[in-house]
Amino acid sequence: MSHAYDRPVTAAGALRLHLNENTAGCSPKVLEALRALERNDIALYPDYDAVYRETAQYLGVPQSSLLLTNGLDEGIFLTAVLGQKRRPADGDAESIVILPAFDMYAISVEAVGGRVVFVSPRADFTFPLDGTLAAITPRTRVVYITSPNNPTGVRVSNDDIRTVARALPPGALVLVDEAYHDFCGDTVVHELGSLPNVVVGRTFAKAQGLAALRAGAIVAVPETLEPFRPLIPPYSLNVAAAAALRAALADHEYHTWYVGQVRDSRERYYAFCRRHGFQYWESGANFVLARVGDHATALTDALQGKGIYIRDKSADPGCRGCIRVTTGTVEATEAAVAAMEEYLCGAP
Ligand SMILES: Cc1ncc(COP(=O)(O)O)c(C=O)c1O
């Protein structure tokens, strides 16, 4: 299977609503923290004491349950590496990816020589528990569950996550990718004590707007996290990302404001879909998937002509005729909706 990883665009002045980025920019406090870095901060290998202490506190876990990573992509890659290290003596390690899915799971598993087992989506994109349980074998090493899912925005219940975790063979893990946690509040972090084979992934790219600096985390009970530690280079999180992360996590006001913008944007986007009779999926994330039918590709192209980038998801499993649009600031969402209305008024 080939993968088209969603690449950024470089057009100047573009409104990028195709990568689920933060459309407001990071908190101004982050820039202050970066400006406050001194020459020695740059010259010396980073000291992680403060960023570990404050991030663990923010997440409500002990420091021994936290591993900071160079973006969540690195955490995903580490799970693939560990899965491959634990491959069965008599064949391939299998990792389960539930479609439609974020591309990096399959890319990472295949990069390290593992085998990906895909689970087909349900028509309504609710979590296919039966299909996932049926895909588990004694060779399963990692199950990737994304909640809310990308690209659907659909949330997975903690009950379903628990059921999958309990059905796994010894040594296998569930990675619960909570990249979009901030926009709905769902999490299994507080249940990890009773789920020793579950690892939670978080990113600070989205609500905190640190995508370019690369800051993510994986969280698990200490015994589960221990085998990950030798797999990651010692200074994977750079000093600028560490300083930015501390400032971002401390700025609750910015976080509350941005999450409010996203919630408001989602409602405005749902209303747009209803006006045009487009099916959409209620999203727990900072984007919405909608089925616009035959318009999907032409609409995406037309918006691109106006410098507004959205994602045509028509080729994803179960997503025929679908587009995914980032719902960030209300201003950005209104601009996208206005451009779509204009296209649809003139569309045949
Ligand atoms: C589900 C999911 N996980 C992980 C990531 C990557 O996060 P990061 O930018 O921290 O590597 C993304 C980015 O879009 C994502 O959608």
mmCIF file of C-alpha atoms and ligand atoms in Angstrom:
data_model
loop_
_atom_site.group_PDB
_atom_site.id
_atom_site.type_symbol
_atom_site.label_atom_id
_atom_site.label_comp_id
_atom_site.label_asym_id
_atom_site.label_seq_id
_atom_site.Cartn_x
_atom_site.Cartn_y
_atom_site.Cartn_z
ATOM 1 C CA MET A 1 0.000 0.000 0.000
ATOM 2 C CA SER A 2 1.345 3.466 -0.833
ATOM 3 C CA HIS A 3 0.782 6.454 1.392
ATOM 4 C CA ALA A 4 0.356 10.097 0.547
ATOM 5 C CA TYR A 5 1.484 11.826 3.718
ATOM 6 C CA ASP A 6 -0.319 15.159 3.970
ATOM 7 C CA ARG A 7 2.375 17.641 2.996
ATOM 8 C CA PRO A 8 2.273 21.332 3.862
ATOM 9 C CA VAL A 9 1.788 23.918 1.131
ATOM 10 C CA THR A 10 4.188 26.779 0.631
ATOM 11 C CA ALA A 11 1.941 29.320 -1.125
ATOM 12 C CA ALA A 12 2.367 32.738 0.491
ATOM 13 C CA GLY A 13 -0.705 34.015 2.321
ATOM 14 C CA ALA A 14 -2.463 30.649 2.005
ATOM 15 C CA LEU A 15 -5.173 29.688 4.466
ATOM 16 C CA ARG A 16 -4.125 26.172 5.419
ATOM 17 C CA LEU A 17 -7.112 24.118 6.497
ATOM 18 C CA HIS A 18 -5.806 20.784 5.239
ATOM 19 C CA LEU A 19 -3.411 19.660 8.002
ATOM 20 C CA ASN A 20 -5.459 20.191 11.178
ATOM 21 C CA GLU A 21 -3.043 22.904 12.257
ATOM 22 C CA ASN A 22 -3.718 25.676 14.753
ATOM 23 C CA THR A 23 -5.008 28.561 12.629
ATOM 24 C CA ALA A 24 -4.390 31.234 15.302
ATOM 25 C CA GLY A 25 -0.660 30.730 15.786
ATOM 26 C CA CYS A 26 0.837 29.732 19.114
ATOM 27 C CA SER A 27 0.306 31.681 22.328
ATOM 28 C CA PRO A 28 2.274 34.975 22.392
ATOM 29 C CA LYS A 29 3.787 33.667 25.656
ATOM 30 C CA VAL A 30 5.549 31.014 23.598
ATOM 31 C CA LEU A 31 7.313 33.661 21.523
ATOM 32 C CA GLU A 32 8.320 35.483 24.714
ATOM 33 C CA ALA A 33 9.835 32.256 26.040
ATOM 34 C CA LEU A 34 11.737 31.699 22.806
ATOM 35 C CA ARG A 35 13.042 35.280 22.837
ATOM 36 C CA ALA A 36 14.200 34.798 26.418
ATOM 37 C CA LEU A 37 16.535 31.942 25.459
ATOM 38 C CA GLU A 38 20.160 32.870 26.027
ATOM 39 C CA ARG A 39 23.333 31.954 24.182
ATOM 40 C CA ASN A 40 24.176 29.225 26.665
ATOM 41 C CA ASP A 41 20.715 27.710 26.383
ATOM 42 C CA ILE A 42 21.481 27.122 22.732
ATOM 43 C CA ALA A 43 25.075 26.001 23.272
ATOM 44 C CA LEU A 44 24.375 23.390 25.953
ATOM 45 C CA TYR A 45 22.497 20.094 25.704
ATOM 46 C CA PRO A 46 19.012 20.673 27.097
ATOM 47 C CA ASP A 47 18.120 20.149 30.729
ATOM 48 C CA TYR A 48 14.681 18.567 30.858
ATOM 49 C CA ASP A 49 13.925 18.784 34.599
ATOM 50 C CA ALA A 50 11.450 21.659 34.443
ATOM 51 C CA VAL A 51 9.688 20.606 31.252
ATOM 52 C CA TYR A 52 9.212 17.047 32.533
ATOM 53 C CA ARG A 53 7.970 18.247 35.917
ATOM 54 C CA GLU A 54 5.502 20.722 34.424
ATOM 55 C CA THR A 55 4.252 18.483 31.613
ATOM 56 C CA ALA A 56 3.702 15.549 33.971
ATOM 57 C CA GLN A 57 1.785 17.848 36.284
ATOM 58 C CA TYR A 58 -0.275 19.167 33.354
ATOM 59 C CA LEU A 59 -1.145 15.631 32.290
ATOM 60 C CA GLY A 60 -1.812 14.495 35.866
ATOM 61 C CA VAL A 61 0.735 11.659 35.771
ATOM 62 C CA PRO A 62 4.025 10.932 37.561
ATOM 63 C CA GLN A 63 7.182 11.834 35.614
ATOM 64 C CA SER A 64 8.032 8.136 35.406
ATOM 65 C CA SER A 65 4.917 7.740 33.218
ATOM 66 C CA LEU A 66 5.990 10.376 30.680
ATOM 67 C CA LEU A 67 8.297 10.345 27.679
ATOM 68 C CA LEU A 68 8.580 13.591 25.703
ATOM 69 C CA THR A 69 9.112 13.110 21.982
ATOM 70 C CA ASN A 70 9.986 15.063 18.854
ATOM 71 C CA GLY A 71 6.331 15.364 17.912
ATOM 72 C CA LEU A 72 3.867 12.533 18.346
ATOM 73 C CA ASP A 73 5.080 11.136 15.016
ATOM 74 C CA GLU A 74 8.219 10.071 16.864
ATOM 75 C CA GLY A 75 6.133 8.354 19.564
ATOM 76 C CA ILE A 76 4.233 6.496 16.842
ATOM 77 C CA PHE A 77 7.507 5.449 15.261
ATOM 78 C CA LEU A 78 8.805 4.188 18.630
ATOM 79 C CA THR A 79 5.751 1.941 19.043
ATOM 80 C CA ALA A 80 6.452 0.470 15.611
ATOM 81 C CA VAL A 81 10.109 -0.135 16.520
ATOM 82 C CA LEU A 82 9.172 -1.815 19.796
ATOM 83 C CA GLY A 83 6.537 -3.927 18.052
ATOM 84 C CA GLN A 84 9.169 -5.094 15.569
ATOM 85 C CA LYS A 85 11.700 -5.830 18.327
ATOM 86 C CA ARG A 86 9.077 -8.078 19.887
ATOM 87 C CA ARG A 87 8.295 -9.937 16.640
ATOM 88 C CA PRO A 88 7.439 -13.611 16.983
ATOM 89 C CA ALA A 89 10.318 -16.066 16.450
ATOM 90 C CA ASP A 90 8.457 -17.738 13.612
ATOM 91 C CA GLY A 91 7.243 -14.835 11.449
ATOM 92 C CA ASP A 92 6.155 -11.245 11.053
ATOM 93 C CA ALA A 93 4.970 -8.927 13.782
ATOM 94 C CA GLU A 94 1.483 -7.689 12.902
ATOM 95 C CA SER A 95 0.161 -4.232 13.723
ATOM 96 C CA ILE A 96 -3.488 -3.332 13.394
ATOM 97 C CA VAL A 97 -4.590 -0.087 11.758
ATOM 98 C CA ILE A 98 -8.285 0.780 11.734
ATOM 99 C CA LEU A 99 -9.336 2.582 8.561
ATOM 100 C CA PRO A 100 -9.643 5.362 7.654
ATOM 101 C CA ALA A 101 -6.508 6.244 9.600
ATOM 102 C CA PHE A 102 -3.672 8.705 10.053
ATOM 103 C CA ASP A 103 -0.994 7.600 7.577
ATOM 104 C CA MET A 104 1.943 7.527 9.968
ATOM 105 C CA TYR A 105 0.913 4.256 11.638
ATOM 106 C CA ALA A 106 1.230 2.175 8.469
ATOM 107 C CA ILE A 107 4.241 4.176 7.256
ATOM 108 C CA SER A 108 6.078 3.554 10.533
ATOM 109 C CA VAL A 109 5.212 -0.144 10.792
ATOM 110 C CA GLU A 110 6.239 -0.789 7.191
ATOM 111 C CA ALA A 111 9.438 1.275 7.604
ATOM 112 C CA VAL A 112 10.679 -1.098 10.303
ATOM 113 C CA GLY A 113 9.668 -4.241 8.399
ATOM 114 C CA GLY A 114 6.437 -5.052 10.215
ATOM 115 C CA ARG A 115 3.184 -6.157 8.615
ATOM 116 C CA VAL A 116 0.091 -3.977 8.770
ATOM 117 C CA VAL A 117 -3.319 -5.589 9.175
ATOM 118 C CA PHE A 118 -6.051 -3.164 8.157
ATOM 119 C CA VAL A 119 -9.545 -3.187 9.675
ATOM 120 C CA SER A 120 -12.331 -1.899 7.419
ATOM 121 C CA PRO A 121 -14.439 1.010 8.601
ATOM 122 C CA ARG A 122 -18.118 0.843 9.444
ATOM 123 C CA ALA A 123 -20.348 2.937 7.184
ATOM 124 C CA ASP A 124 -21.035 5.395 10.034
ATOM 125 C CA PHE A 125 -17.365 5.429 11.146
ATOM 126 C CA THR A 126 -18.172 4.305 14.685
ATOM 127 C CA PHE A 127 -15.358 2.188 16.114
ATOM 128 C CA PRO A 128 -15.390 -1.281 14.489
ATOM 129 C CA LEU A 129 -14.907 -3.280 17.686
ATOM 130 C CA ASP A 130 -15.870 -6.624 16.135
ATOM 131 C CA GLY A 131 -13.531 -6.140 13.182
ATOM 132 C CA THR A 132 -10.679 -5.098 15.457
ATOM 133 C CA LEU A 133 -11.119 -8.073 17.794
ATOM 134 C CA ALA A 134 -11.301 -10.396 14.771
ATOM 135 C CA ALA A 135 -7.980 -9.000 13.458
ATOM 136 C CA ILE A 136 -6.079 -9.820 16.679
ATOM 137 C CA THR A 137 -3.821 -12.890 16.458
ATOM 138 C CA PRO A 138 -0.963 -14.260 18.589
ATOM 139 C CA ARG A 139 1.327 -12.225 16.255
ATOM 140 C CA THR A 140 -0.311 -8.866 17.015
ATOM 141 C CA ARG A 141 2.151 -6.397 18.525
ATOM 142 C CA VAL A 142 0.524 -2.952 18.252
ATOM 143 C CA VAL A 143 -3.067 -1.792 17.746
ATOM 144 C CA TYR A 144 -3.382 1.856 16.717
ATOM 145 C CA ILE A 145 -6.576 3.492 17.982
ATOM 146 C CA THR A 146 -7.144 7.195 17.317
ATOM 147 C CA SER A 147 -9.683 9.054 19.402
ATOM 148 C CA PRO A 148 -11.050 11.327 18.090
ATOM 149 C CA ASN A 149 -10.142 9.661 14.824
ATOM 150 C CA ASN A 150 -8.396 11.437 11.970
ATOM 151 C CA PRO A 151 -9.938 11.990 9.384
ATOM 152 C CA THR A 152 -13.462 11.343 10.726
ATOM 153 C CA GLY A 153 -13.405 13.200 14.061
ATOM 154 C CA VAL A 154 -15.385 10.280 15.550
ATOM 155 C CA ARG A 155 -14.599 9.423 19.190
ATOM 156 C CA VAL A 156 -13.873 5.946 20.559
ATOM 157 C CA SER A 157 -15.292 4.956 23.955
ATOM 158 C CA ASN A 158 -13.008 3.953 26.807
ATOM 159 C CA ASP A 159 -15.063 0.731 27.034
ATOM 160 C CA ASP A 160 -14.023 -0.235 23.500
ATOM 161 C CA ILE A 161 -10.389 0.635 24.223
ATOM 162 C CA ARG A 162 -10.469 -1.530 27.371
ATOM 163 C CA THR A 163 -12.026 -4.430 25.463
ATOM 164 C CA VAL A 164 -9.311 -4.313 22.798
ATOM 165 C CA ALA A 165 -6.528 -4.001 25.397
ATOM 166 C CA ARG A 166 -7.792 -7.065 27.266
ATOM 167 C CA ALA A 167 -7.975 -9.153 24.107
ATOM 168 C CA LEU A 168 -4.288 -8.701 23.198
ATOM 169 C CA PRO A 169 -1.590 -11.368 23.483
ATOM 170 C CA PRO A 170 1.258 -10.815 25.994
ATOM 171 C CA GLY A 171 3.771 -8.171 24.864
ATOM 172 C CA ALA A 172 1.315 -6.402 22.554
ATOM 173 C CA LEU A 173 0.336 -2.761 23.070
ATOM 174 C CA VAL A 174 -2.514 -0.433 22.182
ATOM 175 C CA LEU A 175 -1.409 3.055 21.176
ATOM 176 C CA VAL A 176 -4.322 5.363 21.916
ATOM 177 C CA ASP A 177 -3.514 8.411 19.827
ATOM 178 C CA GLU A 178 -5.143 11.353 21.595
ATOM 179 C CA ALA A 179 -3.705 14.014 19.269
ATOM 180 C CA TYR A 180 -7.054 15.847 19.316
ATOM 181 C CA HIS A 181 -7.866 15.301 23.007
ATOM 182 C CA ASP A 182 -7.984 19.041 23.807
ATOM 183 C CA PHE A 183 -10.983 19.587 21.550
ATOM 184 C CA CYS A 184 -13.290 17.078 23.283
ATOM 185 C CA GLY A 185 -11.683 16.204 26.630
ATOM 186 C CA ASP A 186 -11.820 12.405 26.144
ATOM 187 C CA THR A 187 -8.858 10.470 27.534
ATOM 188 C CA VAL A 188 -7.776 7.133 28.956
ATOM 189 C CA VAL A 189 -4.796 8.664 30.765
ATOM 190 C CA HIS A 190 -6.512 8.321 34.141
ATOM 191 C CA GLU A 191 -7.216 4.625 33.541
ATOM 192 C CA LEU A 192 -3.653 3.639 32.664
ATOM 193 C CA GLY A 193 -3.097 2.121 36.125
ATOM 194 C CA SER A 194 -5.497 -0.672 35.173
ATOM 195 C CA LEU A 195 -4.410 -0.832 31.527
ATOM 196 C CA PRO A 196 -0.727 -1.813 31.574
ATOM 197 C CA ASN A 197 -0.634 -2.572 27.845
ATOM 198 C CA VAL A 198 -1.978 0.839 26.810
ATOM 199 C CA VAL A 199 0.220 3.764 25.744
ATOM 200 C CA VAL A 200 -1.372 7.174 25.207
ATOM 201 C CA GLY A 201 0.018 9.551 22.579
ATOM 202 C CA ARG A 202 -0.373 13.312 22.805
ATOM 203 C CA THR A 203 0.803 16.157 20.597
ATOM 204 C CA PHE A 204 1.300 19.823 21.429
ATOM 205 C CA ALA A 205 1.039 20.725 17.738
ATOM 206 C CA LYS A 206 -2.698 21.303 17.712
ATOM 207 C CA ALA A 207 -4.284 23.168 20.639
ATOM 208 C CA GLN A 208 -0.892 24.577 21.713
ATOM 209 C CA GLY A 209 0.097 25.424 18.139
ATOM 210 C CA LEU A 210 3.673 24.064 18.342
ATOM 211 C CA ALA A 211 3.605 21.989 15.136
ATOM 212 C CA ALA A 212 6.792 23.472 13.680
ATOM 213 C CA LEU A 213 8.767 23.051 16.896
ATOM 214 C CA ARG A 214 7.845 19.339 17.206
ATOM 215 C CA ALA A 215 6.672 18.446 20.694
ATOM 216 C CA GLY A 216 4.745 15.339 21.657
ATOM 217 C CA ALA A 217 4.503 12.797 24.449
ATOM 218 C CA ILE A 218 3.762 9.204 25.166
ATOM 219 C CA VAL A 219 2.287 8.235 28.507
ATOM 220 C CA ALA A 220 1.992 4.806 30.132
ATOM 221 C CA VAL A 221 2.631 3.078 33.448
ATOM 222 C CA PRO A 222 6.407 3.161 34.168
ATOM 223 C CA GLU A 223 7.049 -0.557 33.423
ATOM 224 C CA THR A 224 5.370 -0.168 30.021
ATOM 225 C CA LEU A 225 7.291 2.993 29.190
ATOM 226 C CA GLU A 226 10.683 1.629 30.248
ATOM 227 C CA PRO A 227 11.388 -0.347 27.031
ATOM 228 C CA PHE A 228 10.758 2.826 24.984
ATOM 229 C CA ARG A 229 13.496 4.824 26.711
ATOM 230 C CA PRO A 230 16.517 3.227 25.014
ATOM 231 C CA LEU A 231 14.813 3.573 21.615
ATOM 232 C CA ILE A 232 14.756 7.378 21.626
ATOM 233 C CA PRO A 233 17.841 9.585 21.123
ATOM 234 C CA PRO A 234 18.726 11.346 24.402
ATOM 235 C CA TYR A 235 17.987 14.926 23.252
ATOM 236 C CA SER A 236 15.120 14.358 20.882
ATOM 237 C CA LEU A 237 13.145 17.338 22.193
ATOM 238 C CA ASN A 238 15.205 20.429 21.382
ATOM 239 C CA VAL A 239 15.693 23.327 23.771
ATOM 240 C CA ALA A 240 13.356 25.670 21.869
ATOM 241 C CA ALA A 241 10.574 23.085 21.881
ATOM 242 C CA ALA A 242 11.089 22.492 25.605
ATOM 243 C CA ALA A 243 10.916 26.220 26.408
ATOM 244 C CA ALA A 244 7.904 26.682 24.136
ATOM 245 C CA LEU A 245 6.089 23.743 25.677
ATOM 246 C CA ARG A 246 6.489 25.085 29.214
ATOM 247 C CA ALA A 247 5.111 28.467 28.151
ATOM 248 C CA ALA A 248 2.247 26.942 26.161
ATOM 249 C CA LEU A 249 1.110 24.658 28.983
ATOM 250 C CA ALA A 250 1.140 27.564 31.442
ATOM 251 C CA ASP A 251 -1.094 29.741 29.261
ATOM 252 C CA HIS A 252 -4.511 28.398 30.230
ATOM 253 C CA GLU A 253 -6.253 31.512 28.966
ATOM 254 C CA TYR A 254 -4.988 31.034 25.415
ATOM 255 C CA HIS A 255 -5.871 27.327 25.514
ATOM 256 C CA THR A 256 -9.427 27.980 26.699
ATOM 257 C CA TRP A 257 -9.885 30.659 24.046
ATOM 258 C CA TYR A 258 -8.596 28.501 21.207
ATOM 259 C CA VAL A 259 -10.617 25.428 22.176
ATOM 260 C CA GLY A 260 -13.678 27.723 22.322
ATOM 261 C CA GLN A 261 -12.919 28.953 18.789
ATOM 262 C CA VAL A 262 -12.705 25.369 17.543
ATOM 263 C CA ARG A 263 -16.003 24.375 19.163
ATOM 264 C CA ASP A 264 -17.727 27.434 17.711
ATOM 265 C CA SER A 265 -16.178 26.770 14.274
ATOM 266 C CA ARG A 266 -17.386 23.175 14.268
ATOM 267 C CA GLU A 267 -20.971 24.338 14.899
ATOM 268 C CA ARG A 268 -20.727 26.903 12.082
ATOM 269 C CA TYR A 269 -19.379 24.261 9.745
ATOM 270 C CA TYR A 270 -22.140 21.793 10.687
ATOM 271 C CA ALA A 271 -24.692 24.529 9.946
ATOM 272 C CA PHE A 272 -23.101 25.050 6.510
ATOM 273 C CA CYS A 273 -23.360 21.294 5.836
ATOM 274 C CA ARG A 274 -27.000 21.222 6.908
ATOM 275 C CA ARG A 275 -27.834 24.177 4.646
ATOM 276 C CA HIS A 276 -26.518 22.230 1.689
ATOM 277 C CA GLY A 277 -27.771 18.791 2.732
ATOM 278 C CA PHE A 278 -24.222 17.445 3.124
ATOM 279 C CA GLN A 279 -23.723 14.512 5.462
ATOM 280 C CA TYR A 280 -21.147 15.282 8.177
ATOM 281 C CA TRP A 281 -19.776 13.491 11.205
ATOM 282 C CA GLU A 282 -19.916 15.140 14.619
ATOM 283 C CA SER A 283 -16.284 15.770 15.425
ATOM 284 C CA GLY A 284 -14.389 15.750 18.700
ATOM 285 C CA ALA A 285 -11.402 17.283 16.916
ATOM 286 C CA ASN A 286 -10.346 20.538 15.238
ATOM 287 C CA PHE A 287 -11.648 19.436 11.832
ATOM 288 C CA VAL A 288 -14.840 18.107 10.299
ATOM 289 C CA LEU A 289 -15.324 15.449 7.636
ATOM 290 C CA ALA A 290 -18.270 16.047 5.307
ATOM 291 C CA ARG A 291 -19.621 14.182 2.308
ATOM 292 C CA VAL A 292 -20.110 16.713 -0.447
ATOM 293 C CA GLY A 293 -20.419 14.031 -3.142
ATOM 294 C CA ASP A 294 -19.272 14.689 -6.683
ATOM 295 C CA HIS A 295 -18.136 18.154 -5.666
ATOM 296 C CA ALA A 296 -15.261 16.937 -3.483
ATOM 297 C CA THR A 297 -12.373 17.270 -5.911
ATOM 298 C CA ALA A 298 -13.689 20.293 -7.832
ATOM 299 C CA LEU A 299 -14.495 22.115 -4.576
ATOM 300 C CA THR A 300 -11.034 21.395 -3.184
ATOM 301 C CA ASP A 301 -9.443 22.662 -6.423
ATOM 302 C CA ALA A 302 -11.659 25.760 -6.559
ATOM 303 C CA LEU A 303 -10.736 26.721 -2.998
ATOM 304 C CA GLN A 304 -7.078 26.119 -3.707
ATOM 305 C CA GLY A 305 -7.413 28.626 -6.559
ATOM 306 C CA LYS A 306 -8.414 31.173 -3.887
ATOM 307 C CA GLY A 307 -5.520 30.223 -1.615
ATOM 308 C CA ILE A 308 -7.660 28.125 0.764
ATOM 309 C CA TYR A 309 -6.358 24.614 1.243
ATOM 310 C CA ILE A 310 -8.740 21.885 2.354
ATOM 311 C CA ARG A 311 -8.280 18.110 2.075
ATOM 312 C CA ASP A 312 -10.035 15.970 -0.504
ATOM 313 C CA LYS A 313 -10.436 12.676 1.352
ATOM 314 C CA SER A 314 -12.347 10.904 -1.445
ATOM 315 C CA ALA A 315 -9.655 8.264 -1.824
ATOM 316 C CA ASP A 316 -9.642 7.234 1.858
ATOM 317 C CA PRO A 317 -11.496 4.016 2.720
ATOM 318 C CA GLY A 318 -15.197 4.712 3.297
ATOM 319 C CA CYS A 319 -14.737 8.405 2.447
ATOM 320 C CA ARG A 320 -15.973 8.621 -1.137
ATOM 321 C CA GLY A 321 -17.018 12.201 -1.888
ATOM 322 C CA CYS A 322 -15.643 13.502 1.423
ATOM 323 C CA ILE A 323 -13.606 16.574 2.298
ATOM 324 C CA ARG A 324 -11.909 17.334 5.610
ATOM 325 C CA VAL A 325 -11.680 20.938 6.721
ATOM 326 C CA THR A 326 -9.787 22.263 9.728
ATOM 327 C CA THR A 327 -12.145 24.132 12.055
ATOM 328 C CA GLY A 328 -9.778 26.494 13.861
ATOM 329 C CA THR A 329 -10.492 30.167 14.470
ATOM 330 C CA VAL A 330 -14.002 31.333 13.652
ATOM 331 C CA GLU A 331 -12.489 33.879 11.251
ATOM 332 C CA ALA A 332 -10.721 31.176 9.226
ATOM 333 C CA THR A 333 -13.797 28.946 9.227
ATOM 334 C CA GLU A 334 -16.025 31.798 8.054
ATOM 335 C CA ALA A 335 -13.597 32.541 5.214
ATOM 336 C CA ALA A 336 -13.668 28.897 4.128
ATOM 337 C CA VAL A 337 -17.449 28.658 4.396
ATOM 338 C CA ALA A 338 -17.879 31.874 2.368
ATOM 339 C CA ALA A 339 -15.580 30.530 -0.367
ATOM 340 C CA MET A 340 -17.462 27.231 -0.426
ATOM 341 C CA GLU A 341 -20.840 29.005 -0.608
ATOM 342 C CA GLU A 342 -19.538 31.050 -3.536
ATOM 343 C CA TYR A 343 -18.358 27.908 -5.341
ATOM 344 C CA LEU A 344 -21.627 26.067 -4.678
ATOM 345 C CA CYS A 345 -23.747 28.994 -5.938
ATOM 346 C CA GLY A 346 -21.949 28.825 -9.251
ATOM 347 C CA ALA A 347 -21.641 25.026 -9.363
ATOM 348 C CA PRO A 348 -23.670 23.153 -11.995
HETATM 349 C C1 LIG B 1 -3.877 11.380 14.711
HETATM 350 C C2 LIG B 1 -2.582 12.110 14.653
HETATM 351 N N1 LIG B 1 -1.549 11.668 15.389
HETATM 352 C C3 LIG B 1 -0.363 12.303 15.362
HETATM 353 C C4 LIG B 1 -0.161 13.430 14.599
HETATM 354 C C5 LIG B 1 1.200 14.049 14.531
HETATM 355 O O1 LIG B 1 1.475 14.863 15.606
HETATM 356 P P1 LIG B 1 2.882 15.619 15.642
HETATM 357 O O2 LIG B 1 2.768 16.816 14.770
HETATM 358 O O3 LIG B 1 3.063 15.958 17.084
HETATM 359 O O4 LIG B 1 3.927 14.664 15.155
HETATM 360 C C6 LIG B 1 -1.208 13.938 13.828
HETATM 361 C C7 LIG B 1 -0.999 15.126 12.998
HETATM 362 O O5 LIG B 1 -1.796 15.556 12.218
HETATM 363 C C8 LIG B 1 -2.445 13.244 13.840
HETATM 364 O O6 LIG B 1 -3.472 13.641 13.093
#
